[in-house]
Amino acid sequence: MFQMSPFYSVILPVYNSEAFIKNAVESIMLQTFEDFELIIINDGSTDGTKLILENIKDERIKLVHQENKGLVDSLNHGLQIAKGNYIARMDADDYSYPQRLARQYEFIKQNPSIVLFSNYFNVIDENNNFIATRRLPLEDRFIREVINKWNPFCHPSAVFKRELALKVGGYPKKKYQEDWELWKELIEF
């Protein structure tokens, strides 16, 4: 378990995700690395999402219900209440392998100056059938070359320093590009 400040704060915004949310939450709760809190921001869901979330019991979960404010406000609220030094992102329709946080922790320990990174990821359909593996750039030089042309990070597998995200003002009010715009700010550190 964690002390006052967990290593990670996993931020998971949710809106009308009853079909996927239980699997997404369980994939985080079953991580082999346990020093985290899971912040779930239920952004005014009108389906069965709220009931599903209220029936998942774990002391590491911080469940926040709010009126519908949108993704950016939900993400920024999560950043504000997070206690971890690193933010790990998760979306309601995603699944994390059990070793995700442990492997990312090892990467951080080997690269302590790292500010932001994400992983390769597998694309699956609604029945969990594998479609493809998406490979993203790994080299800092290449990431810096392409970041103004396209987003070289996978938001739901991204990890970044909370303190620096707050320093740049969190996620900007950009619909559909909030993550990409934040990444552009963070790579300046």
PDB file of C-alpha atoms in Angstrom:
ATOM      1  CA  MET A   1       0.000   0.000   0.000  1.00  0.00           C
ATOM      2  CA  PHE A   2       1.004   3.645  -0.218  1.00  0.00           C
ATOM      3  CA  GLN A   3       1.681   6.266   2.398  1.00  0.00           C
ATOM      4  CA  MET A   4       0.370   9.825   2.125  1.00  0.00           C
ATOM      5  CA  SER A   5       1.543  10.331  -1.456  1.00  0.00           C
ATOM      6  CA  PRO A   6       1.292   7.436  -3.862  1.00  0.00           C
ATOM      7  CA  PHE A   7       3.784   7.156  -6.688  1.00  0.00           C
ATOM      8  CA  TYR A   8       1.024   7.382  -9.300  1.00  0.00           C
ATOM      9  CA  SER A   9      -2.317   9.052  -9.523  1.00  0.00           C
ATOM     10  CA  VAL A  10      -4.219   7.267 -12.268  1.00  0.00           C
ATOM     11  CA  ILE A  11      -6.803   9.649 -13.712  1.00  0.00           C
ATOM     12  CA  LEU A  12      -9.811   8.075 -15.383  1.00  0.00           C
ATOM     13  CA  PRO A  13     -12.550  10.402 -16.657  1.00  0.00           C
ATOM     14  CA  VAL A  14     -15.874   8.693 -17.330  1.00  0.00           C
ATOM     15  CA  TYR A  15     -19.020   9.638 -19.215  1.00  0.00           C
ATOM     16  CA  ASN A  16     -21.770   7.123 -20.079  1.00  0.00           C
ATOM     17  CA  SER A  17     -19.399   4.171 -20.183  1.00  0.00           C
ATOM     18  CA  GLU A  18     -21.414   1.397 -18.560  1.00  0.00           C
ATOM     19  CA  ALA A  19     -20.396  -1.141 -21.222  1.00  0.00           C
ATOM     20  CA  PHE A  20     -16.655  -0.799 -20.511  1.00  0.00           C
ATOM     21  CA  ILE A  21     -16.032   0.904 -17.179  1.00  0.00           C
ATOM     22  CA  LYS A  22     -15.953  -2.160 -14.932  1.00  0.00           C
ATOM     23  CA  ASN A  23     -13.217  -3.807 -17.043  1.00  0.00           C
ATOM     24  CA  ALA A  24     -11.223  -0.569 -17.223  1.00  0.00           C
ATOM     25  CA  VAL A  25     -11.305  -0.065 -13.436  1.00  0.00           C
ATOM     26  CA  GLU A  26     -10.530  -3.707 -12.696  1.00  0.00           C
ATOM     27  CA  SER A  27      -7.536  -3.618 -15.036  1.00  0.00           C
ATOM     28  CA  ILE A  28      -6.059  -0.860 -12.872  1.00  0.00           C
ATOM     29  CA  MET A  29      -7.021  -2.397  -9.538  1.00  0.00           C
ATOM     30  CA  LEU A  30      -5.270  -5.652 -10.566  1.00  0.00           C
ATOM     31  CA  GLN A  31      -1.926  -3.979 -11.301  1.00  0.00           C
ATOM     32  CA  THR A  32       1.140  -5.768  -9.944  1.00  0.00           C
ATOM     33  CA  PHE A  33       2.481  -2.353  -8.867  1.00  0.00           C
ATOM     34  CA  GLU A  34       0.239  -1.181  -6.031  1.00  0.00           C
ATOM     35  CA  ASP A  35       1.531   2.271  -5.049  1.00  0.00           C
ATOM     36  CA  PHE A  36      -1.211   4.286  -6.751  1.00  0.00           C
ATOM     37  CA  GLU A  37      -4.529   5.971  -6.299  1.00  0.00           C
ATOM     38  CA  LEU A  38      -7.227   5.748  -8.935  1.00  0.00           C
ATOM     39  CA  ILE A  39      -9.131   8.987  -9.426  1.00  0.00           C
ATOM     40  CA  ILE A  40     -12.371   8.387 -11.288  1.00  0.00           C
ATOM     41  CA  ILE A  41     -14.216  11.508 -12.404  1.00  0.00           C
ATOM     42  CA  ASN A  42     -17.793  10.595 -13.340  1.00  0.00           C
ATOM     43  CA  ASP A  43     -18.724  13.511 -15.564  1.00  0.00           C
ATOM     44  CA  GLY A  44     -22.500  13.449 -15.140  1.00  0.00           C
ATOM     45  CA  SER A  45     -23.156  10.037 -16.673  1.00  0.00           C
ATOM     46  CA  THR A  46     -26.844   9.384 -17.377  1.00  0.00           C
ATOM     47  CA  ASP A  47     -26.578   5.632 -17.979  1.00  0.00           C
ATOM     48  CA  GLY A  48     -25.688   2.928 -15.419  1.00  0.00           C
ATOM     49  CA  THR A  49     -22.081   4.080 -15.005  1.00  0.00           C
ATOM     50  CA  LYS A  50     -22.635   5.694 -11.588  1.00  0.00           C
ATOM     51  CA  LEU A  51     -24.147   2.546 -10.072  1.00  0.00           C
ATOM     52  CA  ILE A  52     -21.376   0.338 -11.462  1.00  0.00           C
ATOM     53  CA  LEU A  53     -18.705   2.651 -10.017  1.00  0.00           C
ATOM     54  CA  GLU A  54     -20.365   2.859  -6.610  1.00  0.00           C
ATOM     55  CA  ASN A  55     -20.327  -0.944  -6.372  1.00  0.00           C
ATOM     56  CA  ILE A  56     -16.555  -1.200  -6.868  1.00  0.00           C
ATOM     57  CA  LYS A  57     -14.946  -1.026  -3.443  1.00  0.00           C
ATOM     58  CA  ASP A  58     -11.246  -0.360  -2.970  1.00  0.00           C
ATOM     59  CA  GLU A  59      -9.539   2.119  -0.660  1.00  0.00           C
ATOM     60  CA  ARG A  60      -7.285   3.267  -3.501  1.00  0.00           C
ATOM     61  CA  ILE A  61     -10.259   4.632  -5.461  1.00  0.00           C
ATOM     62  CA  LYS A  62     -11.265   8.284  -5.223  1.00  0.00           C
ATOM     63  CA  LEU A  63     -14.655   8.507  -6.911  1.00  0.00           C
ATOM     64  CA  VAL A  64     -15.897  11.970  -7.814  1.00  0.00           C
ATOM     65  CA  HIS A  65     -19.364  12.567  -9.244  1.00  0.00           C
ATOM     66  CA  GLN A  66     -19.866  15.928 -10.935  1.00  0.00           C
ATOM     67  CA  GLU A  67     -22.343  17.503 -13.300  1.00  0.00           C
ATOM     68  CA  ASN A  68     -21.354  17.167 -16.932  1.00  0.00           C
ATOM     69  CA  LYS A  69     -18.499  19.608 -17.581  1.00  0.00           C
ATOM     70  CA  GLY A  70     -16.624  17.839 -20.354  1.00  0.00           C
ATOM     71  CA  LEU A  71     -13.371  15.944 -20.680  1.00  0.00           C
ATOM     72  CA  VAL A  72     -10.931  18.824 -20.179  1.00  0.00           C
ATOM     73  CA  ASP A  73     -12.570  20.003 -16.951  1.00  0.00           C
ATOM     74  CA  SER A  74     -12.684  16.401 -15.693  1.00  0.00           C
ATOM     75  CA  LEU A  75      -8.994  15.867 -16.435  1.00  0.00           C
ATOM     76  CA  ASN A  76      -8.010  19.142 -14.787  1.00  0.00           C
ATOM     77  CA  HIS A  77     -10.120  18.346 -11.719  1.00  0.00           C
ATOM     78  CA  GLY A  78      -8.285  15.030 -11.477  1.00  0.00           C
ATOM     79  CA  LEU A  79      -4.927  16.828 -11.719  1.00  0.00           C
ATOM     80  CA  GLN A  80      -5.938  19.203  -8.932  1.00  0.00           C
ATOM     81  CA  ILE A  81      -6.916  16.483  -6.440  1.00  0.00           C
ATOM     82  CA  ALA A  82      -4.156  14.021  -7.385  1.00  0.00           C
ATOM     83  CA  LYS A  83      -1.547  13.217  -4.734  1.00  0.00           C
ATOM     84  CA  GLY A  84       0.926  11.221  -6.853  1.00  0.00           C
ATOM     85  CA  ASN A  85       4.115  12.640  -8.305  1.00  0.00           C
ATOM     86  CA  TYR A  86       3.285  11.018 -11.634  1.00  0.00           C
ATOM     87  CA  ILE A  87      -0.005  10.968 -13.489  1.00  0.00           C
ATOM     88  CA  ALA A  88      -0.891   7.806 -15.357  1.00  0.00           C
ATOM     89  CA  ARG A  89      -3.806   8.219 -17.750  1.00  0.00           C
ATOM     90  CA  MET A  90      -6.577   5.781 -18.426  1.00  0.00           C
ATOM     91  CA  ASP A  91      -9.790   6.032 -20.419  1.00  0.00           C
ATOM     92  CA  ALA A  92     -13.081   4.335 -19.607  1.00  0.00           C
ATOM     93  CA  ASP A  93     -12.998   2.118 -22.684  1.00  0.00           C
ATOM     94  CA  ASP A  94      -9.376   1.023 -22.257  1.00  0.00           C
ATOM     95  CA  TYR A  95      -7.700  -1.905 -20.552  1.00  0.00           C
ATOM     96  CA  SER A  96      -4.252  -1.968 -18.959  1.00  0.00           C
ATOM     97  CA  TYR A  97      -2.180  -5.121 -18.776  1.00  0.00           C
ATOM     98  CA  PRO A  98      -1.404  -6.111 -15.147  1.00  0.00           C
ATOM     99  CA  GLN A  99       2.274  -5.082 -15.443  1.00  0.00           C
ATOM    100  CA  ARG A 100       1.633  -1.676 -17.035  1.00  0.00           C
ATOM    101  CA  LEU A 101       2.343   0.487 -13.966  1.00  0.00           C
ATOM    102  CA  ALA A 102       5.251  -1.721 -12.839  1.00  0.00           C
ATOM    103  CA  ARG A 103       6.959  -1.481 -16.215  1.00  0.00           C
ATOM    104  CA  GLN A 104       6.388   2.246 -16.400  1.00  0.00           C
ATOM    105  CA  TYR A 105       7.781   2.586 -12.852  1.00  0.00           C
ATOM    106  CA  GLU A 106      10.956   0.737 -13.894  1.00  0.00           C
ATOM    107  CA  PHE A 107      11.311   3.010 -16.900  1.00  0.00           C
ATOM    108  CA  ILE A 108      11.001   6.107 -14.688  1.00  0.00           C
ATOM    109  CA  LYS A 109      13.591   4.756 -12.242  1.00  0.00           C
ATOM    110  CA  GLN A 110      16.018   4.156 -15.118  1.00  0.00           C
ATOM    111  CA  ASN A 111      15.253   7.608 -16.612  1.00  0.00           C
ATOM    112  CA  PRO A 112      14.627   9.932 -13.640  1.00  0.00           C
ATOM    113  CA  SER A 113      14.696  13.108 -15.742  1.00  0.00           C
ATOM    114  CA  ILE A 114      11.826  11.894 -17.924  1.00  0.00           C
ATOM    115  CA  VAL A 115       8.877  14.289 -18.011  1.00  0.00           C
ATOM    116  CA  LEU A 116       6.444  12.492 -20.314  1.00  0.00           C
ATOM    117  CA  PHE A 117       6.206   9.161 -22.096  1.00  0.00           C
ATOM    118  CA  SER A 118       3.719   6.612 -23.354  1.00  0.00           C
ATOM    119  CA  ASN A 119       3.817   3.050 -24.626  1.00  0.00           C
ATOM    120  CA  TYR A 120       3.114   1.088 -27.725  1.00  0.00           C
ATOM    121  CA  PHE A 121      -0.473  -0.100 -27.500  1.00  0.00           C
ATOM    122  CA  ASN A 122      -2.750  -2.752 -28.885  1.00  0.00           C
ATOM    123  CA  VAL A 123      -5.966  -1.817 -30.644  1.00  0.00           C
ATOM    124  CA  ILE A 124      -8.897  -4.142 -29.908  1.00  0.00           C
ATOM    125  CA  ASP A 125     -12.531  -4.151 -30.948  1.00  0.00           C
ATOM    126  CA  GLU A 126     -15.601  -4.096 -28.676  1.00  0.00           C
ATOM    127  CA  ASN A 127     -15.300  -7.902 -28.276  1.00  0.00           C
ATOM    128  CA  ASN A 128     -11.639  -7.698 -27.167  1.00  0.00           C
ATOM    129  CA  ASN A 129     -10.377  -9.072 -30.485  1.00  0.00           C
ATOM    130  CA  PHE A 130      -6.859  -7.940 -31.355  1.00  0.00           C
ATOM    131  CA  ILE A 131      -6.712  -5.639 -34.387  1.00  0.00           C
ATOM    132  CA  ALA A 132      -3.202  -4.174 -34.433  1.00  0.00           C
ATOM    133  CA  THR A 133      -0.267  -2.909 -32.388  1.00  0.00           C
ATOM    134  CA  ARG A 134       0.365   0.812 -32.687  1.00  0.00           C
ATOM    135  CA  ARG A 135       4.032   1.697 -32.414  1.00  0.00           C
ATOM    136  CA  LEU A 136       4.996   5.203 -31.405  1.00  0.00           C
ATOM    137  CA  PRO A 137       8.362   6.957 -31.601  1.00  0.00           C
ATOM    138  CA  LEU A 138      10.777   6.238 -28.772  1.00  0.00           C
ATOM    139  CA  GLU A 139      13.633   8.658 -29.380  1.00  0.00           C
ATOM    140  CA  ASP A 140      13.458  12.129 -27.859  1.00  0.00           C
ATOM    141  CA  ARG A 141      14.961  13.735 -30.968  1.00  0.00           C
ATOM    142  CA  PHE A 142      12.336  12.226 -33.260  1.00  0.00           C
ATOM    143  CA  ILE A 143       9.475  13.089 -30.880  1.00  0.00           C
ATOM    144  CA  ARG A 144      10.583  16.726 -30.841  1.00  0.00           C
ATOM    145  CA  GLU A 145      10.757  16.755 -34.646  1.00  0.00           C
ATOM    146  CA  VAL A 146       7.217  15.467 -35.161  1.00  0.00           C
ATOM    147  CA  ILE A 147       5.225  16.834 -32.217  1.00  0.00           C
ATOM    148  CA  ASN A 148       4.037  19.936 -34.078  1.00  0.00           C
ATOM    149  CA  LYS A 149       2.837  17.790 -36.994  1.00  0.00           C
ATOM    150  CA  TRP A 150       1.158  14.873 -35.202  1.00  0.00           C
ATOM    151  CA  ASN A 151       0.669  13.486 -31.701  1.00  0.00           C
ATOM    152  CA  PRO A 152       3.477  11.014 -30.913  1.00  0.00           C
ATOM    153  CA  PHE A 153       1.963   9.886 -27.586  1.00  0.00           C
ATOM    154  CA  CYS A 154      -0.909   7.593 -26.678  1.00  0.00           C
ATOM    155  CA  HIS A 155      -3.039   9.492 -24.151  1.00  0.00           C
ATOM    156  CA  PRO A 156      -4.493   6.446 -22.315  1.00  0.00           C
ATOM    157  CA  SER A 157      -1.008   5.017 -21.719  1.00  0.00           C
ATOM    158  CA  ALA A 158       0.722   8.328 -21.021  1.00  0.00           C
ATOM    159  CA  VAL A 159       2.629   9.034 -17.825  1.00  0.00           C
ATOM    160  CA  PHE A 160       3.809  12.519 -16.911  1.00  0.00           C
ATOM    161  CA  LYS A 161       4.978  14.601 -13.963  1.00  0.00           C
ATOM    162  CA  ARG A 162       2.007  16.104 -12.158  1.00  0.00           C
ATOM    163  CA  GLU A 163       3.944  19.128 -10.873  1.00  0.00           C
ATOM    164  CA  LEU A 164       4.948  20.198 -14.391  1.00  0.00           C
ATOM    165  CA  ALA A 165       1.451  19.679 -15.794  1.00  0.00           C
ATOM    166  CA  LEU A 166       0.102  21.984 -13.084  1.00  0.00           C
ATOM    167  CA  LYS A 167       2.903  24.490 -13.764  1.00  0.00           C
ATOM    168  CA  VAL A 168       1.774  24.875 -17.396  1.00  0.00           C
ATOM    169  CA  GLY A 169      -1.874  25.208 -16.359  1.00  0.00           C
ATOM    170  CA  GLY A 170      -3.014  21.629 -16.927  1.00  0.00           C
ATOM    171  CA  TYR A 171      -4.948  20.532 -19.963  1.00  0.00           C
ATOM    172  CA  PRO A 172      -5.830  23.465 -22.249  1.00  0.00           C
ATOM    173  CA  LYS A 173      -9.423  24.009 -23.399  1.00  0.00           C
ATOM    174  CA  LYS A 174      -8.977  22.334 -26.769  1.00  0.00           C
ATOM    175  CA  LYS A 175     -11.666  19.900 -27.813  1.00  0.00           C
ATOM    176  CA  TYR A 176     -10.130  16.693 -29.223  1.00  0.00           C
ATOM    177  CA  GLN A 177      -6.535  17.944 -28.860  1.00  0.00           C
ATOM    178  CA  GLU A 178      -6.237  18.617 -25.148  1.00  0.00           C
ATOM    179  CA  ASP A 179      -3.603  15.930 -24.679  1.00  0.00           C
ATOM    180  CA  TRP A 180      -1.519  16.925 -27.695  1.00  0.00           C
ATOM    181  CA  GLU A 181      -1.475  20.565 -26.590  1.00  0.00           C
ATOM    182  CA  LEU A 182      -0.379  19.561 -23.073  1.00  0.00           C
ATOM    183  CA  TRP A 183       2.404  17.383 -24.502  1.00  0.00           C
ATOM    184  CA  LYS A 184       3.724  20.342 -26.517  1.00  0.00           C
ATOM    185  CA  GLU A 185       4.015  22.312 -23.281  1.00  0.00           C
ATOM    186  CA  LEU A 186       5.572  19.489 -21.253  1.00  0.00           C
ATOM    187  CA  ILE A 187       8.373  18.666 -23.688  1.00  0.00           C
ATOM    188  CA  GLU A 188       9.756  22.158 -23.129  1.00  0.00           C
ATOM    189  CA  PHE A 189      11.012  21.080 -19.664  1.00  0.00           C
TER     190      PHE A 189
END
